[in-house]
Amino acid sequence: MDRTPDSGDTSGSAGKTGRPDRAEDASEPEAAEDPDEILVRDPVSAPDAQGRPKRATRRFPLFTRDTARPEGGGRAAAGDAPAPARQWPVLTVAGLVGIGLLITGLDVFRWGLVLVGVALLIGAALRWSVPDVGMLAVRSRFTDIVTYGVLGTAIAMLALMAQPHAPLKIPFLNDLLHFTVSS
């Protein structure tokens, strides 16, 4: 355990302050009798996990104990609204993905997967345009938009390029596929 001079070590000539370099000073306020009251001596301090003041450093902690909510990760509707209304953006995207997977399962795979890709693109558009999207916000706004956009575009394009009778033909991808398979 790393013991700093402020951590309560009262051995030696430290006196009540716990600091060996300072003798007891009558001008310092006495510690409160109430154990719930915390006396903070340094202007640069932050509470630790138990609520005691601790000198803050600019170093990253060894273990992460908490995560920050992503920007836009609040409720998409007022708190008194029912739960589905508060999370309408993620329910819209998940509903469209579910319908796309159902269509894919009914053997219309191309258009079902296009709907899955479009649902992710709608998620990217919602993340960009709506300030509070609830659980649709997973990471930072930029990262979410890029992730939803790239995955949605890739899924939709791959579904449109799938054989047989592909509605979208990109010649260099066909040559690339033949090169990798024949090598």
Short mmCIF file of N, CA and C in Angstrom, two decimals:
data_model
loop_
_atom_site.label_atom_id
_atom_site.label_comp_id
_atom_site.label_asym_id
_atom_site.label_seq_id
_atom_site.Cartn_x
_atom_site.Cartn_y
_atom_site.Cartn_z
N MET A 1 0.85 -1.18 0.00
CA MET A 1 0.00 0.00 0.00
C MET A 1 0.89 1.23 0.00
N ASP A 2 0.58 2.16 -0.86
CA ASP A 2 1.34 3.39 -0.97
C ASP A 2 0.87 4.34 0.11
N ARG A 3 1.76 4.69 1.02
CA ARG A 3 1.36 5.58 2.11
C ARG A 3 1.93 6.95 1.84
N THR A 4 1.07 7.91 1.75
CA THR A 4 1.50 9.29 1.56
C THR A 4 1.48 9.97 2.92
N PRO A 5 2.10 11.12 3.04
CA PRO A 5 2.09 11.82 4.33
C PRO A 5 0.69 12.16 4.79
N ASP A 6 -0.29 12.32 3.88
CA ASP A 6 -1.64 12.69 4.27
C ASP A 6 -2.50 11.48 4.60
N SER A 7 -1.97 10.27 4.55
CA SER A 7 -2.80 9.09 4.70
C SER A 7 -3.05 8.70 6.16
N GLY A 8 -2.70 9.53 7.09
CA GLY A 8 -3.03 9.26 8.48
C GLY A 8 -1.89 8.67 9.28
N ASP A 9 -0.69 8.68 8.79
CA ASP A 9 0.45 8.15 9.50
C ASP A 9 0.82 9.16 10.59
N THR A 10 0.68 8.76 11.85
CA THR A 10 0.96 9.68 12.94
C THR A 10 2.23 9.31 13.70
N SER A 11 3.08 8.53 13.10
CA SER A 11 4.30 8.12 13.79
C SER A 11 5.36 9.21 13.66
N GLY A 12 6.32 9.18 14.55
CA GLY A 12 7.44 10.12 14.50
C GLY A 12 7.02 11.51 14.91
N SER A 13 7.63 12.53 14.29
CA SER A 13 7.35 13.90 14.66
C SER A 13 6.24 14.49 13.83
N ALA A 14 5.40 13.66 13.27
CA ALA A 14 4.38 14.16 12.37
C ALA A 14 3.28 14.91 13.09
N GLY A 15 2.99 14.57 14.31
CA GLY A 15 1.93 15.26 15.04
C GLY A 15 0.57 14.85 14.50
N LYS A 16 -0.42 15.74 14.69
CA LYS A 16 -1.77 15.43 14.24
C LYS A 16 -1.94 15.59 12.75
N THR A 17 -1.15 16.35 12.09
CA THR A 17 -1.34 16.60 10.67
C THR A 17 -0.84 15.46 9.82
N GLY A 18 0.01 14.61 10.34
CA GLY A 18 0.55 13.51 9.55
C GLY A 18 1.68 13.94 8.64
N ARG A 19 2.13 15.16 8.81
CA ARG A 19 3.21 15.67 7.97
C ARG A 19 4.46 15.85 8.82
N PRO A 20 5.54 15.17 8.49
CA PRO A 20 6.75 15.29 9.31
C PRO A 20 7.42 16.65 9.19
N ASP A 21 7.15 17.41 8.14
CA ASP A 21 7.85 18.67 7.95
C ASP A 21 7.18 19.84 8.65
N ARG A 22 5.99 19.60 9.23
CA ARG A 22 5.29 20.71 9.88
C ARG A 22 4.94 20.33 11.31
N ALA A 23 5.24 21.21 12.19
CA ALA A 23 4.84 20.99 13.58
C ALA A 23 3.36 21.34 13.69
N GLU A 24 2.77 20.98 14.80
CA GLU A 24 1.36 21.26 14.98
C GLU A 24 1.17 22.76 14.99
N ASP A 25 0.24 23.23 14.16
CA ASP A 25 -0.01 24.66 14.01
C ASP A 25 -1.36 24.97 14.64
N ALA A 26 -1.39 25.92 15.53
CA ALA A 26 -2.63 26.27 16.22
C ALA A 26 -3.62 26.95 15.29
N SER A 27 -3.13 27.50 14.16
CA SER A 27 -4.05 28.20 13.26
C SER A 27 -4.85 27.24 12.38
N GLU A 28 -4.43 25.97 12.27
CA GLU A 28 -5.18 25.01 11.46
C GLU A 28 -6.44 24.60 12.19
N PRO A 29 -7.53 24.43 11.48
CA PRO A 29 -8.76 24.02 12.16
C PRO A 29 -8.62 22.59 12.66
N GLU A 30 -9.20 22.35 13.81
CA GLU A 30 -9.15 21.02 14.40
C GLU A 30 -10.06 20.08 13.62
N ALA A 31 -9.73 18.82 13.62
CA ALA A 31 -10.57 17.82 12.96
C ALA A 31 -11.91 17.76 13.66
N ALA A 32 -12.96 17.62 12.90
CA ALA A 32 -14.30 17.59 13.46
C ALA A 32 -14.51 16.32 14.26
N GLU A 33 -15.34 16.43 15.30
CA GLU A 33 -15.63 15.26 16.12
C GLU A 33 -16.52 14.28 15.37
N ASP A 34 -17.33 14.77 14.42
CA ASP A 34 -18.24 13.92 13.67
C ASP A 34 -17.44 13.14 12.62
N PRO A 35 -17.49 11.79 12.63
CA PRO A 35 -16.69 11.02 11.65
C PRO A 35 -17.21 11.17 10.22
N ASP A 36 -18.47 11.61 10.05
CA ASP A 36 -19.02 11.78 8.70
C ASP A 36 -18.53 13.06 8.04
N GLU A 37 -18.06 14.00 8.84
CA GLU A 37 -17.58 15.26 8.29
C GLU A 37 -16.13 15.10 7.85
N ILE A 38 -15.84 15.51 6.64
CA ILE A 38 -14.50 15.34 6.08
C ILE A 38 -13.84 16.69 5.96
N LEU A 39 -12.62 16.78 6.43
CA LEU A 39 -11.87 18.01 6.35
C LEU A 39 -10.86 17.88 5.22
N VAL A 40 -10.95 18.76 4.24
CA VAL A 40 -10.05 18.73 3.10
C VAL A 40 -9.05 19.86 3.28
N ARG A 41 -7.75 19.53 3.31
CA ARG A 41 -6.72 20.52 3.55
C ARG A 41 -6.12 21.08 2.26
N ASP A 42 -6.02 20.25 1.23
CA ASP A 42 -5.38 20.68 0.00
C ASP A 42 -6.43 21.12 -1.01
N PRO A 43 -6.14 22.15 -1.78
CA PRO A 43 -7.11 22.55 -2.80
C PRO A 43 -7.20 21.55 -3.95
N VAL A 44 -6.17 20.72 -4.13
CA VAL A 44 -6.17 19.73 -5.20
C VAL A 44 -6.42 18.38 -4.55
N SER A 45 -7.70 18.02 -4.41
CA SER A 45 -8.01 16.72 -3.84
C SER A 45 -9.28 16.20 -4.49
N ALA A 46 -9.44 14.90 -4.47
CA ALA A 46 -10.63 14.25 -5.00
C ALA A 46 -10.96 13.11 -4.07
N PRO A 47 -12.23 12.79 -3.91
CA PRO A 47 -12.57 11.69 -3.00
C PRO A 47 -12.20 10.34 -3.59
N ASP A 48 -11.78 9.42 -2.73
CA ASP A 48 -11.50 8.07 -3.19
C ASP A 48 -12.79 7.26 -3.16
N ALA A 49 -12.68 5.94 -3.28
CA ALA A 49 -13.86 5.09 -3.36
C ALA A 49 -14.70 5.13 -2.08
N GLN A 50 -14.06 5.38 -0.93
CA GLN A 50 -14.79 5.44 0.33
C GLN A 50 -15.24 6.86 0.67
N GLY A 51 -14.96 7.83 -0.17
CA GLY A 51 -15.38 9.20 0.06
C GLY A 51 -14.38 10.04 0.82
N ARG A 52 -13.22 9.49 1.17
CA ARG A 52 -12.20 10.26 1.86
C ARG A 52 -11.42 11.08 0.85
N PRO A 53 -11.00 12.29 1.23
CA PRO A 53 -10.22 13.10 0.28
C PRO A 53 -8.87 12.48 0.00
N LYS A 54 -8.44 12.55 -1.20
CA LYS A 54 -7.18 11.96 -1.62
C LYS A 54 -6.55 12.90 -2.63
N ARG A 55 -5.25 13.02 -2.55
CA ARG A 55 -4.57 13.91 -3.49
C ARG A 55 -4.71 13.35 -4.89
N ALA A 56 -5.20 14.18 -5.79
CA ALA A 56 -5.43 13.76 -7.17
C ALA A 56 -4.14 13.82 -7.98
N THR A 57 -3.98 12.91 -8.89
CA THR A 57 -2.85 12.92 -9.80
C THR A 57 -3.37 12.94 -11.23
N ARG A 58 -2.50 13.22 -12.16
CA ARG A 58 -2.88 13.22 -13.56
C ARG A 58 -2.63 11.87 -14.21
N ARG A 59 -2.13 10.92 -13.45
CA ARG A 59 -1.88 9.59 -13.97
C ARG A 59 -3.18 8.82 -14.14
N PHE A 60 -3.19 7.91 -15.11
CA PHE A 60 -4.35 7.06 -15.28
C PHE A 60 -4.37 6.03 -14.16
N PRO A 61 -5.55 5.65 -13.68
CA PRO A 61 -5.60 4.65 -12.61
C PRO A 61 -5.17 3.28 -13.13
N LEU A 62 -4.68 2.46 -12.23
CA LEU A 62 -4.26 1.12 -12.61
C LEU A 62 -5.46 0.27 -13.02
N PHE A 63 -6.56 0.42 -12.30
CA PHE A 63 -7.79 -0.31 -12.61
C PHE A 63 -8.91 0.68 -12.84
N THR A 64 -9.68 0.48 -13.89
CA THR A 64 -10.83 1.33 -14.17
C THR A 64 -11.99 0.87 -13.31
N ARG A 65 -12.57 1.77 -12.56
CA ARG A 65 -13.67 1.41 -11.67
C ARG A 65 -15.01 1.91 -12.17
N ASP A 66 -15.03 2.74 -13.19
CA ASP A 66 -16.28 3.29 -13.66
C ASP A 66 -16.11 3.64 -15.13
N THR A 67 -17.21 3.72 -15.85
CA THR A 67 -17.17 4.13 -17.25
C THR A 67 -18.06 5.34 -17.43
N ALA A 68 -17.68 6.18 -18.35
CA ALA A 68 -18.48 7.36 -18.64
C ALA A 68 -19.58 7.00 -19.62
N ARG A 69 -20.75 7.58 -19.44
CA ARG A 69 -21.84 7.35 -20.36
C ARG A 69 -21.50 8.05 -21.67
N PRO A 70 -21.76 7.39 -22.83
CA PRO A 70 -21.44 8.05 -24.09
C PRO A 70 -22.29 9.30 -24.30
N GLU A 71 -21.73 10.25 -25.03
CA GLU A 71 -22.50 11.46 -25.29
C GLU A 71 -23.75 11.08 -26.07
N GLY A 72 -24.88 11.63 -25.67
CA GLY A 72 -26.14 11.27 -26.30
C GLY A 72 -26.72 10.01 -25.72
N GLY A 73 -26.15 9.49 -24.64
CA GLY A 73 -26.61 8.24 -24.07
C GLY A 73 -27.74 8.39 -23.08
N GLY A 74 -28.30 9.58 -22.96
CA GLY A 74 -29.44 9.77 -22.07
C GLY A 74 -30.70 9.22 -22.68
N ARG A 75 -31.82 9.54 -22.07
CA ARG A 75 -33.09 9.07 -22.59
C ARG A 75 -33.46 9.84 -23.84
N ALA A 76 -34.11 9.15 -24.79
CA ALA A 76 -34.54 9.81 -26.01
C ALA A 76 -35.87 10.51 -25.83
N ALA A 77 -36.57 10.24 -24.75
CA ALA A 77 -37.82 10.91 -24.42
C ALA A 77 -37.79 11.24 -22.93
N ALA A 78 -38.80 11.95 -22.46
CA ALA A 78 -38.84 12.36 -21.06
C ALA A 78 -38.88 11.16 -20.14
N GLY A 79 -38.44 11.34 -18.90
CA GLY A 79 -38.38 10.25 -17.94
C GLY A 79 -39.73 9.70 -17.56
N ASP A 80 -40.80 10.49 -17.69
CA ASP A 80 -42.13 9.99 -17.33
C ASP A 80 -42.79 9.22 -18.48
N ALA A 81 -42.16 9.18 -19.65
CA ALA A 81 -42.69 8.41 -20.78
C ALA A 81 -42.47 6.92 -20.53
N PRO A 82 -43.31 6.06 -21.13
CA PRO A 82 -43.07 4.62 -20.96
C PRO A 82 -41.74 4.20 -21.57
N ALA A 83 -41.22 3.05 -21.12
CA ALA A 83 -39.89 2.59 -21.53
C ALA A 83 -39.72 2.50 -23.05
N PRO A 84 -40.68 1.94 -23.82
CA PRO A 84 -40.46 1.90 -25.27
C PRO A 84 -40.32 3.29 -25.90
N ALA A 85 -41.05 4.26 -25.38
CA ALA A 85 -40.96 5.61 -25.94
C ALA A 85 -39.61 6.25 -25.61
N ARG A 86 -39.03 5.90 -24.47
CA ARG A 86 -37.74 6.48 -24.10
C ARG A 86 -36.61 5.93 -24.96
N GLN A 87 -36.77 4.75 -25.50
CA GLN A 87 -35.70 4.12 -26.28
C GLN A 87 -36.11 3.90 -27.73
N TRP A 88 -36.90 4.81 -28.30
CA TRP A 88 -37.41 4.61 -29.66
C TRP A 88 -36.33 4.50 -30.72
N PRO A 89 -35.17 5.19 -30.63
CA PRO A 89 -34.17 5.02 -31.70
C PRO A 89 -33.62 3.60 -31.79
N VAL A 90 -33.23 3.02 -30.66
CA VAL A 90 -32.67 1.67 -30.72
C VAL A 90 -33.75 0.65 -31.05
N LEU A 91 -34.99 0.88 -30.62
CA LEU A 91 -36.07 -0.04 -30.97
C LEU A 91 -36.39 0.03 -32.46
N THR A 92 -36.27 1.21 -33.06
CA THR A 92 -36.49 1.34 -34.51
C THR A 92 -35.45 0.54 -35.27
N VAL A 93 -34.19 0.72 -34.92
CA VAL A 93 -33.11 0.01 -35.62
C VAL A 93 -33.23 -1.50 -35.38
N ALA A 94 -33.45 -1.90 -34.13
CA ALA A 94 -33.56 -3.34 -33.83
C ALA A 94 -34.78 -3.95 -34.50
N GLY A 95 -35.88 -3.21 -34.58
CA GLY A 95 -37.07 -3.71 -35.26
C GLY A 95 -36.84 -3.93 -36.74
N LEU A 96 -36.17 -2.96 -37.38
CA LEU A 96 -35.87 -3.11 -38.81
C LEU A 96 -34.89 -4.27 -39.06
N VAL A 97 -33.91 -4.43 -38.19
CA VAL A 97 -32.99 -5.56 -38.32
C VAL A 97 -33.75 -6.87 -38.15
N GLY A 98 -34.65 -6.93 -37.18
CA GLY A 98 -35.45 -8.13 -36.97
C GLY A 98 -36.33 -8.47 -38.17
N ILE A 99 -36.97 -7.45 -38.76
CA ILE A 99 -37.78 -7.68 -39.96
C ILE A 99 -36.89 -8.15 -41.11
N GLY A 100 -35.70 -7.54 -41.25
CA GLY A 100 -34.77 -7.97 -42.30
C GLY A 100 -34.34 -9.41 -42.13
N LEU A 101 -34.06 -9.81 -40.89
CA LEU A 101 -33.67 -11.20 -40.64
C LEU A 101 -34.84 -12.16 -40.88
N LEU A 102 -36.06 -11.72 -40.57
CA LEU A 102 -37.24 -12.55 -40.85
C LEU A 102 -37.42 -12.73 -42.35
N ILE A 103 -37.26 -11.66 -43.11
CA ILE A 103 -37.35 -11.74 -44.58
C ILE A 103 -36.25 -12.65 -45.12
N THR A 104 -35.05 -12.53 -44.55
CA THR A 104 -33.95 -13.41 -44.97
C THR A 104 -34.28 -14.87 -44.66
N GLY A 105 -34.87 -15.11 -43.51
CA GLY A 105 -35.26 -16.47 -43.14
C GLY A 105 -36.37 -17.04 -44.01
N LEU A 106 -37.15 -16.17 -44.62
CA LEU A 106 -38.22 -16.60 -45.53
C LEU A 106 -37.70 -16.78 -46.95
N ASP A 107 -36.40 -16.89 -47.11
CA ASP A 107 -35.74 -17.21 -48.38
C ASP A 107 -35.75 -16.06 -49.39
N VAL A 108 -35.83 -14.84 -48.91
CA VAL A 108 -35.64 -13.66 -49.76
C VAL A 108 -34.41 -12.95 -49.19
N PHE A 109 -33.28 -13.68 -49.25
CA PHE A 109 -32.10 -13.25 -48.50
C PHE A 109 -31.57 -11.90 -48.94
N ARG A 110 -31.58 -11.62 -50.26
CA ARG A 110 -30.96 -10.39 -50.74
C ARG A 110 -31.66 -9.17 -50.15
N TRP A 111 -32.96 -9.10 -50.22
CA TRP A 111 -33.66 -7.91 -49.76
C TRP A 111 -33.77 -7.86 -48.25
N GLY A 112 -33.75 -9.01 -47.61
CA GLY A 112 -33.70 -9.02 -46.16
C GLY A 112 -32.40 -8.45 -45.63
N LEU A 113 -31.29 -8.84 -46.27
CA LEU A 113 -29.99 -8.30 -45.84
C LEU A 113 -29.82 -6.84 -46.24
N VAL A 114 -30.42 -6.44 -47.35
CA VAL A 114 -30.39 -5.01 -47.70
C VAL A 114 -31.12 -4.22 -46.62
N LEU A 115 -32.24 -4.76 -46.12
CA LEU A 115 -32.97 -4.08 -45.05
C LEU A 115 -32.13 -4.01 -43.76
N VAL A 116 -31.37 -5.04 -43.47
CA VAL A 116 -30.47 -5.01 -42.30
C VAL A 116 -29.43 -3.90 -42.47
N GLY A 117 -28.83 -3.80 -43.66
CA GLY A 117 -27.86 -2.74 -43.92
C GLY A 117 -28.48 -1.35 -43.85
N VAL A 118 -29.68 -1.22 -44.40
CA VAL A 118 -30.38 0.08 -44.35
C VAL A 118 -30.72 0.44 -42.91
N ALA A 119 -31.09 -0.55 -42.09
CA ALA A 119 -31.39 -0.28 -40.69
C ALA A 119 -30.17 0.29 -39.97
N LEU A 120 -28.99 -0.26 -40.27
CA LEU A 120 -27.77 0.28 -39.65
C LEU A 120 -27.45 1.69 -40.17
N LEU A 121 -27.73 1.94 -41.43
CA LEU A 121 -27.54 3.30 -41.96
C LEU A 121 -28.53 4.27 -41.31
N ILE A 122 -29.75 3.82 -41.05
CA ILE A 122 -30.71 4.67 -40.33
C ILE A 122 -30.21 4.92 -38.91
N GLY A 123 -29.60 3.91 -38.29
CA GLY A 123 -29.00 4.10 -36.96
C GLY A 123 -27.90 5.15 -36.99
N ALA A 124 -27.09 5.15 -38.04
CA ALA A 124 -26.04 6.17 -38.17
C ALA A 124 -26.66 7.55 -38.34
N ALA A 125 -27.72 7.64 -39.14
CA ALA A 125 -28.38 8.94 -39.35
C ALA A 125 -29.04 9.43 -38.06
N LEU A 126 -29.65 8.52 -37.30
CA LEU A 126 -30.25 8.92 -36.02
C LEU A 126 -29.17 9.37 -35.04
N ARG A 127 -28.06 8.67 -35.02
CA ARG A 127 -26.97 9.03 -34.10
C ARG A 127 -26.39 10.39 -34.44
N TRP A 128 -26.42 10.73 -35.73
CA TRP A 128 -25.88 12.01 -36.16
C TRP A 128 -26.86 13.15 -35.89
N SER A 129 -28.16 12.91 -36.08
CA SER A 129 -29.13 14.01 -36.06
C SER A 129 -29.87 14.18 -34.73
N VAL A 130 -30.06 13.13 -33.96
CA VAL A 130 -30.82 13.22 -32.72
C VAL A 130 -29.85 13.39 -31.56
N PRO A 131 -30.03 14.40 -30.71
CA PRO A 131 -29.06 14.64 -29.64
C PRO A 131 -29.04 13.54 -28.57
N ASP A 132 -30.19 13.01 -28.17
CA ASP A 132 -30.25 11.95 -27.17
C ASP A 132 -30.90 10.73 -27.79
N VAL A 133 -30.11 9.68 -28.01
CA VAL A 133 -30.61 8.49 -28.69
C VAL A 133 -30.71 7.28 -27.77
N GLY A 134 -30.55 7.48 -26.48
CA GLY A 134 -30.69 6.38 -25.54
C GLY A 134 -29.63 5.32 -25.73
N MET A 135 -30.06 4.06 -25.77
CA MET A 135 -29.12 2.94 -25.84
C MET A 135 -28.51 2.76 -27.22
N LEU A 136 -28.91 3.54 -28.20
CA LEU A 136 -28.25 3.50 -29.51
C LEU A 136 -26.84 4.08 -29.40
N ALA A 137 -26.63 4.93 -28.40
CA ALA A 137 -25.30 5.50 -28.16
C ALA A 137 -24.47 4.48 -27.38
N VAL A 138 -23.45 3.94 -28.04
CA VAL A 138 -22.60 2.94 -27.40
C VAL A 138 -21.23 3.52 -27.11
N ARG A 139 -20.68 4.24 -28.07
CA ARG A 139 -19.36 4.85 -27.92
C ARG A 139 -19.52 6.35 -28.16
N SER A 140 -18.48 7.02 -28.58
CA SER A 140 -18.61 8.44 -28.90
C SER A 140 -19.45 8.59 -30.16
N ARG A 141 -19.97 9.77 -30.37
CA ARG A 141 -20.84 10.00 -31.53
C ARG A 141 -20.12 9.68 -32.83
N PHE A 142 -18.90 10.14 -32.98
CA PHE A 142 -18.13 9.90 -34.20
C PHE A 142 -17.93 8.40 -34.44
N THR A 143 -17.51 7.69 -33.40
CA THR A 143 -17.26 6.25 -33.54
C THR A 143 -18.54 5.50 -33.88
N ASP A 144 -19.64 5.85 -33.25
CA ASP A 144 -20.92 5.19 -33.55
C ASP A 144 -21.35 5.44 -34.99
N ILE A 145 -21.23 6.67 -35.46
CA ILE A 145 -21.64 7.00 -36.82
C ILE A 145 -20.79 6.24 -37.83
N VAL A 146 -19.48 6.22 -37.61
CA VAL A 146 -18.59 5.51 -38.54
C VAL A 146 -18.88 4.00 -38.51
N THR A 147 -19.05 3.44 -37.32
CA THR A 147 -19.30 2.00 -37.20
C THR A 147 -20.60 1.60 -37.86
N TYR A 148 -21.69 2.30 -37.51
CA TYR A 148 -22.99 1.98 -38.12
C TYR A 148 -22.96 2.20 -39.62
N GLY A 149 -22.31 3.27 -40.06
CA GLY A 149 -22.26 3.57 -41.49
C GLY A 149 -21.47 2.55 -42.29
N VAL A 150 -20.29 2.19 -41.80
CA VAL A 150 -19.44 1.24 -42.53
C VAL A 150 -20.10 -0.15 -42.56
N LEU A 151 -20.59 -0.61 -41.41
CA LEU A 151 -21.23 -1.93 -41.38
C LEU A 151 -22.51 -1.96 -42.22
N GLY A 152 -23.32 -0.90 -42.14
CA GLY A 152 -24.54 -0.86 -42.94
C GLY A 152 -24.25 -0.84 -44.42
N THR A 153 -23.27 -0.05 -44.84
CA THR A 153 -22.90 0.01 -46.26
C THR A 153 -22.34 -1.33 -46.72
N ALA A 154 -21.47 -1.94 -45.92
CA ALA A 154 -20.87 -3.22 -46.31
C ALA A 154 -21.93 -4.31 -46.44
N ILE A 155 -22.85 -4.40 -45.48
CA ILE A 155 -23.88 -5.43 -45.53
C ILE A 155 -24.79 -5.23 -46.73
N ALA A 156 -25.21 -3.99 -46.96
CA ALA A 156 -26.11 -3.72 -48.09
C ALA A 156 -25.40 -3.99 -49.43
N MET A 157 -24.15 -3.54 -49.57
CA MET A 157 -23.44 -3.77 -50.84
C MET A 157 -23.15 -5.24 -51.08
N LEU A 158 -22.75 -5.96 -50.04
CA LEU A 158 -22.49 -7.40 -50.21
C LEU A 158 -23.77 -8.15 -50.56
N ALA A 159 -24.89 -7.73 -49.98
CA ALA A 159 -26.15 -8.37 -50.32
C ALA A 159 -26.53 -8.09 -51.77
N LEU A 160 -26.26 -6.89 -52.25
CA LEU A 160 -26.59 -6.55 -53.64
C LEU A 160 -25.62 -7.19 -54.63
N MET A 161 -24.43 -7.58 -54.18
CA MET A 161 -23.45 -8.20 -55.09
C MET A 161 -23.49 -9.73 -55.04
N ALA A 162 -24.34 -10.29 -54.17
CA ALA A 162 -24.38 -11.75 -54.02
C ALA A 162 -24.91 -12.40 -55.29
N GLN A 163 -24.34 -13.55 -55.63
CA GLN A 163 -24.76 -14.31 -56.80
C GLN A 163 -25.92 -15.21 -56.43
N PRO A 164 -26.74 -15.63 -57.30
CA PRO A 164 -26.83 -15.36 -58.73
C PRO A 164 -27.64 -14.10 -59.01
N HIS A 165 -27.49 -13.60 -60.20
CA HIS A 165 -28.23 -12.43 -60.72
C HIS A 165 -28.04 -11.21 -59.81
N ALA A 166 -26.82 -10.84 -59.62
CA ALA A 166 -26.51 -9.70 -58.75
C ALA A 166 -26.95 -8.40 -59.40
N PRO A 167 -27.76 -7.59 -58.71
CA PRO A 167 -28.16 -6.29 -59.27
C PRO A 167 -27.01 -5.28 -59.28
N LEU A 168 -25.99 -5.49 -58.46
CA LEU A 168 -24.85 -4.58 -58.40
C LEU A 168 -23.60 -5.36 -58.79
N LYS A 169 -22.94 -4.89 -59.85
CA LYS A 169 -21.72 -5.55 -60.32
C LYS A 169 -20.58 -4.56 -60.26
N ILE A 170 -19.55 -4.94 -59.52
CA ILE A 170 -18.34 -4.12 -59.44
C ILE A 170 -17.22 -4.98 -60.00
N PRO A 171 -16.70 -4.63 -61.21
CA PRO A 171 -15.78 -5.51 -61.92
C PRO A 171 -14.48 -5.81 -61.16
N PHE A 172 -13.88 -4.83 -60.52
CA PHE A 172 -12.58 -5.09 -59.89
C PHE A 172 -12.74 -6.03 -58.69
N LEU A 173 -13.91 -6.06 -58.05
CA LEU A 173 -14.11 -7.01 -56.96
C LEU A 173 -14.19 -8.44 -57.47
N ASN A 174 -14.78 -8.61 -58.64
CA ASN A 174 -14.85 -9.94 -59.25
C ASN A 174 -13.44 -10.41 -59.61
N ASP A 175 -12.62 -9.51 -60.19
CA ASP A 175 -11.24 -9.87 -60.52
C ASP A 175 -10.44 -10.18 -59.25
N LEU A 176 -10.67 -9.41 -58.18
CA LEU A 176 -9.99 -9.63 -56.91
C LEU A 176 -10.36 -11.00 -56.33
N LEU A 177 -11.63 -11.36 -56.42
CA LEU A 177 -12.08 -12.65 -55.92
C LEU A 177 -11.42 -13.78 -56.71
N HIS A 178 -11.39 -13.66 -58.05
CA HIS A 178 -10.78 -14.70 -58.86
C HIS A 178 -9.27 -14.79 -58.60
N PHE A 179 -8.62 -13.66 -58.36
CA PHE A 179 -7.19 -13.66 -58.05
C PHE A 179 -6.90 -14.37 -56.73
N THR A 180 -7.72 -14.09 -55.69
CA THR A 180 -7.45 -14.70 -54.40
C THR A 180 -7.78 -16.18 -54.39
N VAL A 181 -8.79 -16.60 -55.15
CA VAL A 181 -9.18 -18.00 -55.16
C VAL A 181 -8.20 -18.82 -56.01
N SER A 182 -7.75 -18.25 -57.12
CA SER A 182 -6.88 -19.01 -58.02
C SER A 182 -5.42 -19.06 -57.54
N SER A 183 -5.03 -18.17 -56.64
CA SER A 183 -3.64 -18.14 -56.19
C SER A 183 -3.30 -19.27 -55.27
#
